[in-house]
Structures are given as C-alpha cells and as structure tokens.
XYZ file of C-alpha atoms in Angstrom:
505
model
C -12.385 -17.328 -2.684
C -11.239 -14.745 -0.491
C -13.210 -15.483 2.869
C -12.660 -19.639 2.863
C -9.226 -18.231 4.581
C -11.301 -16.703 7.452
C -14.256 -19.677 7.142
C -10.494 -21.848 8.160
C -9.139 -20.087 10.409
C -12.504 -19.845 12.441
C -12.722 -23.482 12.459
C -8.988 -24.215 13.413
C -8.564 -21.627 15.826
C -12.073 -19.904 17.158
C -10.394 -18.443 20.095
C -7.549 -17.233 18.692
C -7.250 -13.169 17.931
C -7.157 -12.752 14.647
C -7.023 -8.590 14.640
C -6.440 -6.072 17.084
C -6.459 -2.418 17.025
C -3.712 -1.410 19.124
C -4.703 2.022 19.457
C -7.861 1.782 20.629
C -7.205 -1.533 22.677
C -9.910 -3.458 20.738
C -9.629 -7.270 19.223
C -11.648 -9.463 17.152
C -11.137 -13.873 17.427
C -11.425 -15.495 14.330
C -15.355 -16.821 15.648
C -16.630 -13.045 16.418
C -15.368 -11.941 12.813
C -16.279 -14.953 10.999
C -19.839 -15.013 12.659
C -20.785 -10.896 12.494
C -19.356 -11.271 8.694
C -22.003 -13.610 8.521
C -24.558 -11.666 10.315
C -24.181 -8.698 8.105
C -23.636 -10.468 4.843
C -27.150 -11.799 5.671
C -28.222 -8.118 6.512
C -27.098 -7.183 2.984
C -28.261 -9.375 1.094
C -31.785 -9.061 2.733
C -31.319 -5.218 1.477
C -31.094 -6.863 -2.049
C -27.317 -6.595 -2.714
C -26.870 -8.886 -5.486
C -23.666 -10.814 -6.911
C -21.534 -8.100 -8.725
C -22.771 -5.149 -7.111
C -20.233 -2.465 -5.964
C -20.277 -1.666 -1.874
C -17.714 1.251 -0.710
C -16.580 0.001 2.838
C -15.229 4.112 3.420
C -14.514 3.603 7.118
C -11.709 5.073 8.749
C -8.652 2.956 10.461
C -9.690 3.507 13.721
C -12.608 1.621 12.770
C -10.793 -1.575 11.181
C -12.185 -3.876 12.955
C -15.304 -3.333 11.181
C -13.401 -2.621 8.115
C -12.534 -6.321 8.030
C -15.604 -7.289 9.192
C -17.482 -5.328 6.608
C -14.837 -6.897 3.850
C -15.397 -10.472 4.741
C -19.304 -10.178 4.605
C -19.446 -7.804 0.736
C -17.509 -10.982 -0.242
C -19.770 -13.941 0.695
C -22.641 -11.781 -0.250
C -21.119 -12.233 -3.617
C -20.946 -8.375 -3.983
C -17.414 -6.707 -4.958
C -15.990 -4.651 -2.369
C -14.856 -0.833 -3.300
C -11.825 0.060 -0.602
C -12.237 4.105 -0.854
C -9.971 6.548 0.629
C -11.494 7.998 3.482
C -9.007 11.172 2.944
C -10.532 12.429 0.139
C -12.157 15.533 -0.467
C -15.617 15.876 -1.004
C -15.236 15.786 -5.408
C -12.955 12.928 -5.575
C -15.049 11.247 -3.031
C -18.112 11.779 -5.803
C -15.932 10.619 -8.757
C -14.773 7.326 -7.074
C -17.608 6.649 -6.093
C -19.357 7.227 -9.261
C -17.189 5.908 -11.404
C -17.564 2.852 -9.612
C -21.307 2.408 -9.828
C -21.501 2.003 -5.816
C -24.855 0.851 -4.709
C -24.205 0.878 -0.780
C -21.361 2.552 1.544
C -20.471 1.500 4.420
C -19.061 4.463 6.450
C -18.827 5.812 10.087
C -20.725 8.924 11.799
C -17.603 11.021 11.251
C -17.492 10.539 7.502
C -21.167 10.933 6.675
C -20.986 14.545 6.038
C -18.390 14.431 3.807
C -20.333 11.408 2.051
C -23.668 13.569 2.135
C -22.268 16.142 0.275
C -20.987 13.752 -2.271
C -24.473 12.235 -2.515
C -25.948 14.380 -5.465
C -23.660 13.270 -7.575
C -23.255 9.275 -7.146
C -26.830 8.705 -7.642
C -26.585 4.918 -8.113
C -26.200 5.467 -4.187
C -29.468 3.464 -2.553
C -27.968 2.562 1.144
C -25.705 3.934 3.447
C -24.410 2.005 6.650
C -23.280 3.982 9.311
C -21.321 2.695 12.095
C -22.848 4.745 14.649
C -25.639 7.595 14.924
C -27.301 7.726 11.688
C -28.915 11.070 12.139
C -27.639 12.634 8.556
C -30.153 13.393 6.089
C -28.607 11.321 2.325
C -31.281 12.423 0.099
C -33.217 9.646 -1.214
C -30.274 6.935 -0.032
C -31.714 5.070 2.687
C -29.661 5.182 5.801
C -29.279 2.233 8.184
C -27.351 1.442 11.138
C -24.750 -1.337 11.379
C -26.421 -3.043 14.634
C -29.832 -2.774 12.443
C -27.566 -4.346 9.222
C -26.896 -7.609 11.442
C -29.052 -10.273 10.907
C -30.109 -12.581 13.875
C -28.519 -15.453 11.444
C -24.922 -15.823 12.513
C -24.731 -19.058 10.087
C -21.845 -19.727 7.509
C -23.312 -17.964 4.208
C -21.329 -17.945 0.834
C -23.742 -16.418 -2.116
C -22.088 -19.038 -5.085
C -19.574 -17.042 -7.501
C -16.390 -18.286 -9.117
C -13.239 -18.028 -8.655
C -12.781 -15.327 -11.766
C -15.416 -13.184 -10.062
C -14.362 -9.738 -9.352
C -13.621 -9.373 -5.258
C -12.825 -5.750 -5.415
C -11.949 -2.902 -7.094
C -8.528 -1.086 -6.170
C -8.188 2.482 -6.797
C -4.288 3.197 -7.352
C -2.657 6.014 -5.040
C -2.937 8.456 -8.039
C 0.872 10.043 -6.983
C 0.856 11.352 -10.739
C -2.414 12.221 -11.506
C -6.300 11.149 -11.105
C -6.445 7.026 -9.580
C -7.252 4.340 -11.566
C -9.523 1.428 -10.744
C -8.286 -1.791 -10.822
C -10.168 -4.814 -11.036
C -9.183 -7.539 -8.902
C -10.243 -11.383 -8.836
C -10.776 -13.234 -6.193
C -8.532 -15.900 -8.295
C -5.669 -13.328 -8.796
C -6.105 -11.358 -5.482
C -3.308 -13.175 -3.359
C 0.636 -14.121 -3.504
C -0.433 -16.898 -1.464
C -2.950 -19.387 -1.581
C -5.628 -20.527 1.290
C -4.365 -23.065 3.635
C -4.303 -24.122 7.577
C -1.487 -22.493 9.069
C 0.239 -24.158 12.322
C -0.596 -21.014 14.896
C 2.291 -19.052 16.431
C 0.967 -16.973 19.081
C 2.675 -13.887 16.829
C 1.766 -11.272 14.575
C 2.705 -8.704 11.961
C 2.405 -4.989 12.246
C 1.437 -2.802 9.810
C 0.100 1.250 9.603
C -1.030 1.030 6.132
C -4.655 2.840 5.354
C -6.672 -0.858 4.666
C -8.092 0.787 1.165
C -4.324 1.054 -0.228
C -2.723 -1.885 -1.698
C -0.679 -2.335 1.286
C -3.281 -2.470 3.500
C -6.187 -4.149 2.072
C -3.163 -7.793 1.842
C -2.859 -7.316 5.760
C -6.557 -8.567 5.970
C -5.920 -12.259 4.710
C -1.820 -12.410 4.741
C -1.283 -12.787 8.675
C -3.396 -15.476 9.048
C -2.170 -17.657 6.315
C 1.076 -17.395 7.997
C -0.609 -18.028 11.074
C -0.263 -14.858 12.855
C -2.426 -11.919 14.028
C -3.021 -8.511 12.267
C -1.536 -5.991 14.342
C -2.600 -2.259 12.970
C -1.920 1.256 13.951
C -4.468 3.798 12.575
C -2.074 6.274 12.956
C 1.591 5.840 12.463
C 3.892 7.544 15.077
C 7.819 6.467 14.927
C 8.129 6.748 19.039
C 5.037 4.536 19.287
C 6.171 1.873 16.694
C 9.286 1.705 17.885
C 7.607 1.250 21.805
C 4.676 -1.419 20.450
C 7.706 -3.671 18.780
C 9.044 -3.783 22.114
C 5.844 -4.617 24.084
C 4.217 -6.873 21.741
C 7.053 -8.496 20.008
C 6.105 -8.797 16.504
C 7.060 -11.804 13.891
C 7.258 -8.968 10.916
C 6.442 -5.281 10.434
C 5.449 -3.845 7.314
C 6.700 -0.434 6.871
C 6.526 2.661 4.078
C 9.788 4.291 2.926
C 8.965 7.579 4.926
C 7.917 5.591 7.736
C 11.500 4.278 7.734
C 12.946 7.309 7.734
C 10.977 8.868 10.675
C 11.628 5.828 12.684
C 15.962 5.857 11.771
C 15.577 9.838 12.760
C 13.575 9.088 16.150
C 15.941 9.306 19.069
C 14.854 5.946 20.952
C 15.757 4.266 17.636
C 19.297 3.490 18.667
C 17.969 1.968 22.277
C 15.038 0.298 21.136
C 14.727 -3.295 21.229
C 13.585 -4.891 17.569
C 15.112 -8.107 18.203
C 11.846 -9.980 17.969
C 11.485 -9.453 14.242
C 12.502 -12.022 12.014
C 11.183 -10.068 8.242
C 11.159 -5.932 8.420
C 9.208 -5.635 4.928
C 8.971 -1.897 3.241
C 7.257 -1.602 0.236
C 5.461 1.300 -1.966
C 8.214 2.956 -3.223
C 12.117 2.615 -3.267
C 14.392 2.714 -0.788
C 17.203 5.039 -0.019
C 20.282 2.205 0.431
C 21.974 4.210 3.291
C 18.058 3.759 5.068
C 18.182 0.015 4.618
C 21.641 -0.092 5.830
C 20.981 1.393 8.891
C 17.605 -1.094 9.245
C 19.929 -3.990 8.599
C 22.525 -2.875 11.130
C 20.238 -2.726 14.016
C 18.669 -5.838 13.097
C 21.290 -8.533 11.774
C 19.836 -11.134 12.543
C 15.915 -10.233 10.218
C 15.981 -9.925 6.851
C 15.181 -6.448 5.767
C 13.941 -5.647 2.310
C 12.355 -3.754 -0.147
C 9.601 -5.084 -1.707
C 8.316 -4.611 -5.090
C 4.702 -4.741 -5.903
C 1.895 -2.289 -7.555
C -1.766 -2.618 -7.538
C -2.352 -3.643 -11.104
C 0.343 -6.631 -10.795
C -1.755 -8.487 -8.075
C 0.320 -11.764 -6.732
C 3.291 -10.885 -8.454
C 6.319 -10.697 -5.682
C 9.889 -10.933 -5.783
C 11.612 -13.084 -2.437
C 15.012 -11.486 -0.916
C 16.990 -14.535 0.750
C 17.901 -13.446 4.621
C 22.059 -13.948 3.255
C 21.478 -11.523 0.125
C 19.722 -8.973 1.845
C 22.799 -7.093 3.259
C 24.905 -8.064 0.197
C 22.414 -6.566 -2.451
C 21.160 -3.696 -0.986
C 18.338 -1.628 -3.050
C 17.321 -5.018 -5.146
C 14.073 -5.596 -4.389
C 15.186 -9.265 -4.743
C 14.623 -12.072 -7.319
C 10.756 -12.349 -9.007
C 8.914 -15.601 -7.807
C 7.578 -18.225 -10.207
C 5.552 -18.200 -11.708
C 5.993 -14.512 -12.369
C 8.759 -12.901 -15.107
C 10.172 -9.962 -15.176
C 12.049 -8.354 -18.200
C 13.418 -5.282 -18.990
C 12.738 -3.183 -22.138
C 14.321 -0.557 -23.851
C 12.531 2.744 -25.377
C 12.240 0.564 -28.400
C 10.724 -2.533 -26.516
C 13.692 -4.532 -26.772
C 15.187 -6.621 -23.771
C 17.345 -4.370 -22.394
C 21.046 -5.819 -21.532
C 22.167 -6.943 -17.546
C 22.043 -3.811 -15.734
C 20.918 -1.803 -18.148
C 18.158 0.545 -16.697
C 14.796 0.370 -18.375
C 11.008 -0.142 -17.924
C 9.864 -3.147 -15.477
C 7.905 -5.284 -17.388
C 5.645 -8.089 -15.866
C 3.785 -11.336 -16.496
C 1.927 -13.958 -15.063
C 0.379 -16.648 -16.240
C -3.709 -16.911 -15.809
C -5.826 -13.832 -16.235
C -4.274 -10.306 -16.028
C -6.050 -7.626 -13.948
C -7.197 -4.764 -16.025
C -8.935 -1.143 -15.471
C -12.246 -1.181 -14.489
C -14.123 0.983 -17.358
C -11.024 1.927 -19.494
C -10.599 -0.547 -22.006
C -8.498 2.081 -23.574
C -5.507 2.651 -20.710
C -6.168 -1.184 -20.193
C -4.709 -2.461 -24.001
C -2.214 0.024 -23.360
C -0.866 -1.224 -19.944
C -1.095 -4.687 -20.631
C 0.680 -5.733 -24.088
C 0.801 -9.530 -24.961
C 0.268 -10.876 -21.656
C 3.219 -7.949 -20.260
C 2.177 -5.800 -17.696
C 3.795 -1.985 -18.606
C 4.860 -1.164 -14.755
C 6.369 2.809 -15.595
C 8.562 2.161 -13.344
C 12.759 2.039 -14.013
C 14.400 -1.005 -13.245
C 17.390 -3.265 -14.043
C 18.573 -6.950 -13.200
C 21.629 -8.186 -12.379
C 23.712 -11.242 -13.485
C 21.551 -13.571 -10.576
C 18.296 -12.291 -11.822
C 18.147 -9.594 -8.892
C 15.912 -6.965 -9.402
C 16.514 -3.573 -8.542
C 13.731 -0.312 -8.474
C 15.785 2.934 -10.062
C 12.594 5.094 -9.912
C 9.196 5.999 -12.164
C 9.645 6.940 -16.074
C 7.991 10.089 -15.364
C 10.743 10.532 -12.784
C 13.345 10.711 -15.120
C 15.009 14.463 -15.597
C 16.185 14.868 -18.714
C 19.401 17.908 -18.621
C 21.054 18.745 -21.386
C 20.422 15.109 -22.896
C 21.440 13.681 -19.781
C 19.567 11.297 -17.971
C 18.841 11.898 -14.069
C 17.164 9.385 -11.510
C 15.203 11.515 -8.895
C 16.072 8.294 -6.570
C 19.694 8.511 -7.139
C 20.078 12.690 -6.257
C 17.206 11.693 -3.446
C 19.780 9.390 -1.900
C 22.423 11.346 -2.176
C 20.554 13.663 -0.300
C 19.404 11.592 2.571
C 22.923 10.276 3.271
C 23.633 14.057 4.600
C 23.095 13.849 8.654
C 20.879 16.826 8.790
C 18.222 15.407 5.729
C 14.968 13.635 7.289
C 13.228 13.608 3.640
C 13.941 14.633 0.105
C 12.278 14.630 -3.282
C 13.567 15.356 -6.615
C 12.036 16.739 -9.858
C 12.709 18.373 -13.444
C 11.816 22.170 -13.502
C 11.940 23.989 -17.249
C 15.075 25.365 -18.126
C 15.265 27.687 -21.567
C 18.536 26.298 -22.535
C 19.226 22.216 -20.907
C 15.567 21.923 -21.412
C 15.027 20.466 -18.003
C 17.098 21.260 -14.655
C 17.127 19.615 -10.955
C 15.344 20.732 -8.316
C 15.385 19.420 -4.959
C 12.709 19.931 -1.743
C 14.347 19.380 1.574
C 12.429 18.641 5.164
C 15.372 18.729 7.817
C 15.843 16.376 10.778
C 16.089 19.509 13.519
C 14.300 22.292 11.913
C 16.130 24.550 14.215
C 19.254 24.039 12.361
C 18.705 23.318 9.073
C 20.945 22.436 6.329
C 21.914 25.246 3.952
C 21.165 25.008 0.444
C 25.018 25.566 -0.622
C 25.973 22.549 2.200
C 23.651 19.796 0.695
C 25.228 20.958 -3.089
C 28.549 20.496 -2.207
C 27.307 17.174 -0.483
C 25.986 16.262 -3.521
C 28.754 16.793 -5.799
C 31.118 14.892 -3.952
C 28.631 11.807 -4.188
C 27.256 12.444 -7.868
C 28.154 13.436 -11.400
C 28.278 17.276 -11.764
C 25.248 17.166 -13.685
C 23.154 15.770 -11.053
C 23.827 17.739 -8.621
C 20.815 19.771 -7.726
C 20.391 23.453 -8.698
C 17.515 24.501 -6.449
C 17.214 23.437 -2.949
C 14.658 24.601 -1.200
C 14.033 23.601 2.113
C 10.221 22.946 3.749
C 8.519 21.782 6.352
C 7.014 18.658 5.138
C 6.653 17.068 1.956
C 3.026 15.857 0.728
C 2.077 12.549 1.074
C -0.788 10.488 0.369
C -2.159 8.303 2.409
C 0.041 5.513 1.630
C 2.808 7.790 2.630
C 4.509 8.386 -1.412
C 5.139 11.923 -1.640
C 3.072 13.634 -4.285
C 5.250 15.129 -6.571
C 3.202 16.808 -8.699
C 2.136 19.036 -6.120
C 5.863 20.462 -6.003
C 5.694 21.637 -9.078
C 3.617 24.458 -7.486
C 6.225 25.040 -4.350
C-alpha cells in the first residue's frame, strides 16, 4: 500500500526532509509527516470515515505540506482519497464532487467559500476540514478544524485493506471536454515499487498542481529514489531557473509550456543547471527544436519526454542518457512489463512508423472509470488500453507522441498533425507558444488555423512572416491559413492548452 513507503522512510531516515515548500520556506522530516498522518488518520476515523469512503483533500499548493499530510492519513484510514482541482469554478466544483460521492473535504480558509457555495448540491457532504479559521457557515456539513482533526495518538495506524483497494480517484485534465474519474489501486498506483532507498542528500523539483497526474506521483516517487520533494506552488521561469542554482536539484520535472517559458527567459543562457542529472517533461508533446535547446545546455542530463496518462497508471517508457539527443521527440522505449502497439482505423497493427492510435497493456488489473461502465468497455478492449493519442514506433521499438486523434485536421482529405504545424511554428525566433486546430471550411471541409503568443509582445510576428516560415518548413497544405496572434493561450492547471476554448477566439 501506498503509505508503507512513508511508514519506511520514517524509520530509515526520521530526520531527514522529506518535503519542502520552497516558496513559503516551510519543510516536513519524514517523522513529523509520518506521525501528524497518523494523528489525523486517527482524527478521521474517530469522525466515522470508514474503508472506501471518498475524502476531497481540495487544498491549494501553497498548502502542500498538508496536502501530503492529509494524503498519507485518507490512506491508512482505509478511505480513498479524491485529489480535486482547487481551480475550479463553483459548478464543476459541485459535479466532482458529487459525482464522486465525497463524504469529507479537506480544504483551506481561502477555498471554503467557493466550497460553500457548492454545498447544496453535493449533499453526501457530512464534514469539512479547514486548515485554518473555520468561521463559514456549510449548511448541515459539520465544520472542523485541522488542529481539532489531530488526535493526541501519534501511533503507526493502518485500517486493514488490500492491495486491489481503491487509493484514489483521478479526475483527468478534461483538455477536450468534461474530466473523467479514474479509479486507481493502491496495487496499480506506482511505476515503482516500495523499497529502502540509500539517501542522497538531493531532491527533485517539480510545479505540478498535486491533484493532476503529475503531481499527485511527486508525493511517493522522490523518496523511493531517495530524495526530497522539492515544489513550487507557483511556477515562475526566472525563479526555477534561480532555485536550480541554489538548491542543486538531482531531477526537475517540467510541463511543455513550462519549457518554453524557461528557453525564452533571458537568464536561461547564464544559468547554471549543471546539477541535474534527468530534466523529465511530461503531459503533452514536445516541440523537438525545445528539447534541443534543453539538451544543449545540459549535455551531460538526459532530457526527455515522457509519456504517461492518468488512466494508464505505471505504464512508462525509459529514454537511455546516449539516445536522448539521437532520437529526439520519442518518448523512448515502453518498460516491461508494459506493451505498446499501434493500430490502424481498422484496429490492425499498424506498420514501423506508421502513425496511428497508442495502444496499451499491462498485465494485472486495468484501471477503469469510476461510474461509467459504459466509456470504461469502450477505453479498455481485451486487456488494451485505447490512449486517443497518435503515435508511431520505430525499427528499435522507440516510441514517438505525433499528437491527440481529435487533433488531427482533416483538409481536403489530407491529414494534418496540430504538433507538426505547432513546431514549425515555435522554431520561428519571435514564437513563445502556439496551438493549432481545424476550423470549417465549405469546400476542404476543414482548414488550419493557428493562435500565436509572441516572445516580445512589442514586436510581434506578422501573420504573413510566420506563413512564409511555415511553408518553407512544411507541405503547402499545412501551412496555416489563419494566424492570429494573442496574448496568452488557455491552460489548465497542468499547463495543456485548452483547445476547445479556441474554437471561440
């Protein structure tokens, strides 16, 4: 189970920092968060949380260290944790929320009016703990504080559940629509398994929101690599680039438009990242020109894009330090015991390097949709896992992301990758971020538009310069037809840009 790892750690290492918030200053040793896990596992299960019943931690990231305080103790009170997005509005806040049956949020003082007006419609609500002042009226959900939560018990506790009991439920980004919930095990909830890890006095820095996928696998990863979780509740280029410098990370764990704010930043050239051995960037593909110019100013880490999604759980692909310049874009080769295949429209394997959906499996139990047995039969077929996204292999078994199926423009029966026009894009000088999607066209049936954010937004690029940039880089039907440059693209959370709401721009 998911909190042995902590339970190990505490015992090897007690004074060792396990987490630190480096905005705020704060840490946590492995002893203070194994014993106030304890301590408030008690507290909840003294409020009569029972084995299987849902708890919202919906605490914002300058609050993680009780976010992984809060996570550790809904798991050894044998209760499933519900990660929710604290940047929701007030109804998808309600939907989550209901849809997931919660029985008890926890949640901070700044969050509790967004949660009370979500209130009349979760009513399986029955306890709310706050973080700080509790003075918000919830209805007829009792509200507690944290301090009050503790029990005066600081003993290991463990409420018995197996291994195939559900640790949490994941709500997907929702880039293309409403989220869905996936149900995760605590036997299919890691890459890598529980263990005691020699200590190296190092860490791994992340900025990813700890209710994303991302995030939530910088609670437990660090530490079974022996290292500390380093986090930044809010991610700033200047200050990553200044807190690799000063604190001299083992790995970072970055976002595709974190990457390209930090390449853009003007210390980027100067700044010293020679400390990091692995420069990880996952959620979404990577522009190659971006990677390059990661690689380049650190030759000696490996720098790659990982591959991973929610509903695949512990499947990962491993990039070997010597391939990583060589194969640039391949998210590199998929790990036993995981397979990856690629199918045609028709289901078929598709040829080497043929472009077609990324198809998964694992051995053991698949993860599946929490209340959608529907959109679960039709995600997982035959033990595959039906990713949506675009992907081919080379002749080593390499594995490269071309973009999502619903990414693909069809023009005049040709098929477009948004990624591949999106690159083009972001190789010109004067590009900090593009996206690409199909608009209706009366006769080609779809066209390409493009929206632009510029590196100095007092000289942008003009529309006609980034089309002739593109047509020297791309076939002529690729090349995009509307350009239209903006200030900022919209992102979730996670930091994918949410296409969909383009379609209104």
């Amino acid at each position: 189970m998911l909190p042995e790892q902590l339970r190990t750690m505490s015992r090897l290492y007690p004074d060792e920092v396990g987490y630190r918030n480096l905005d705020e200053g704060t840490s946590l040793t492995f002893a203070a968060w194994e014993t106030e896990s304890n301590r408030l596992a008690r507290g909840l299960i003294g409020s009569d949380v029972a084995p299987g019943d849902r708890v919202s931690i919906y605490l914002p990231g300058e609050e993680v260290l009780a976010w992984v305080v809060a996570y550790a103790a809904v798991h050894k009170a044998g209760a499933i944790a519900v990660p929710t997005n604290t940047r929701m509005s007030v109804g998808e806040l309600a939907s989550i929320l209901d849809h997931a049956g919660a029985t008890v949020v926890i949640t901070s003082p700044d969050l509790l009016a967004t949660l009370a007006a979500a209130r009349p419609d979760v009513p399986s609500i029955r306890l709310a703990v706050v973080t700080g002042d509790t003075q918000t009226d919830l209805g007829h959900t009792e509200v507690t504080a944290w301090d009050q939560m503790l029990d005066q018990d600081d003993a290991e506790v463990q409420v018995p559940i197996s291994d195939d009991a559900v640790a949490d439920i994941m709500y997907t980004s929702g880039t293309t629509g409403s989220p869905k919930a996936v149900v995760v095990r605590h036997a299919n909830a890691s890459v890598l398994p529980n263990n005691e890890p020699a200590w190296s006095h190092s860490g791994w820095l992340h900025a990813s929101p700890l209710f994303s996928f991302a995030g939530i696998a910088f609670v437990y990863t660090p530490m079974k690599l022996g290292l500390c979780g380093l986090f930044l509740p809010r991610f700033d280029a200047g200050r990553w680039l200044e807190v690799i410098a000063a604190e001299r990370p083992w790995a970072a764990f970055i976002v595709p438009a974190m990457a390209q704010l930090i390449i853009a930043h003007p210390a980027f050239e100067t700044a010293d990242l020679s400390s990091l051995a692995l420069c990880s960037l996952g959620s979404a593909p990577v522009a190659a020109a971006t990677l390059r110019r990661l690689q380049e100013k650190m030759p000696e880490a490996t720098v790659s894009n990982g591959y991973g999604m929610t509903e695949a759980g512990s499947a990962y692909c491993t990039m070997p330090k010597e391939e990583s310049a060589r194969r640039i874009g391949s998210v590199g080769q998929p790990m036993a015991p995981m397979e990856v295949r690629i199918v045609d429209a028709g289901g078929s394997e598709a040829a080497v390097g043929e472009v077609g959906e990324v198809t998964i499996h694992l051995p053991g139990r698949q993860r599946e949709y929490y209340r959608d047995d529907a959109a679960t039969a039709r995600t997982w077929v035959d033990g595959w896992l039906h990713s949506g996204d675009l992907g081919r292999l080379d002749e080593d078994g390499y594995l490269y992301i071309v973009g999502r199926m619903k990414d693909v423009i069809i023009r005049g029966g040709n098929n477009i990758y948004a990624t591949e026009v999106e690159a083009a894009l972001l190789s010109h000088p004067a590009v900090l971020e593009a996206a690409v999607i199909g608009v209706p066209h009366p006769v080609l049936g779809e066209d390409v538009a493009a929206f632009v954010v510029a590196r100095d937004s007092s000289t942008p690029p003009l529309p006609d310069e980034l089309e002739k940039h593109c047509a020297e880089r791309l076939a002529d039907y690729k090349v995009p037809r509307h350009i239209t440059l903006i200030d900022e693209l919209p992102h979730n959370a996670t930091g994918k840009v949410l296409k969909h709401q383009l379609t209104a721009e």
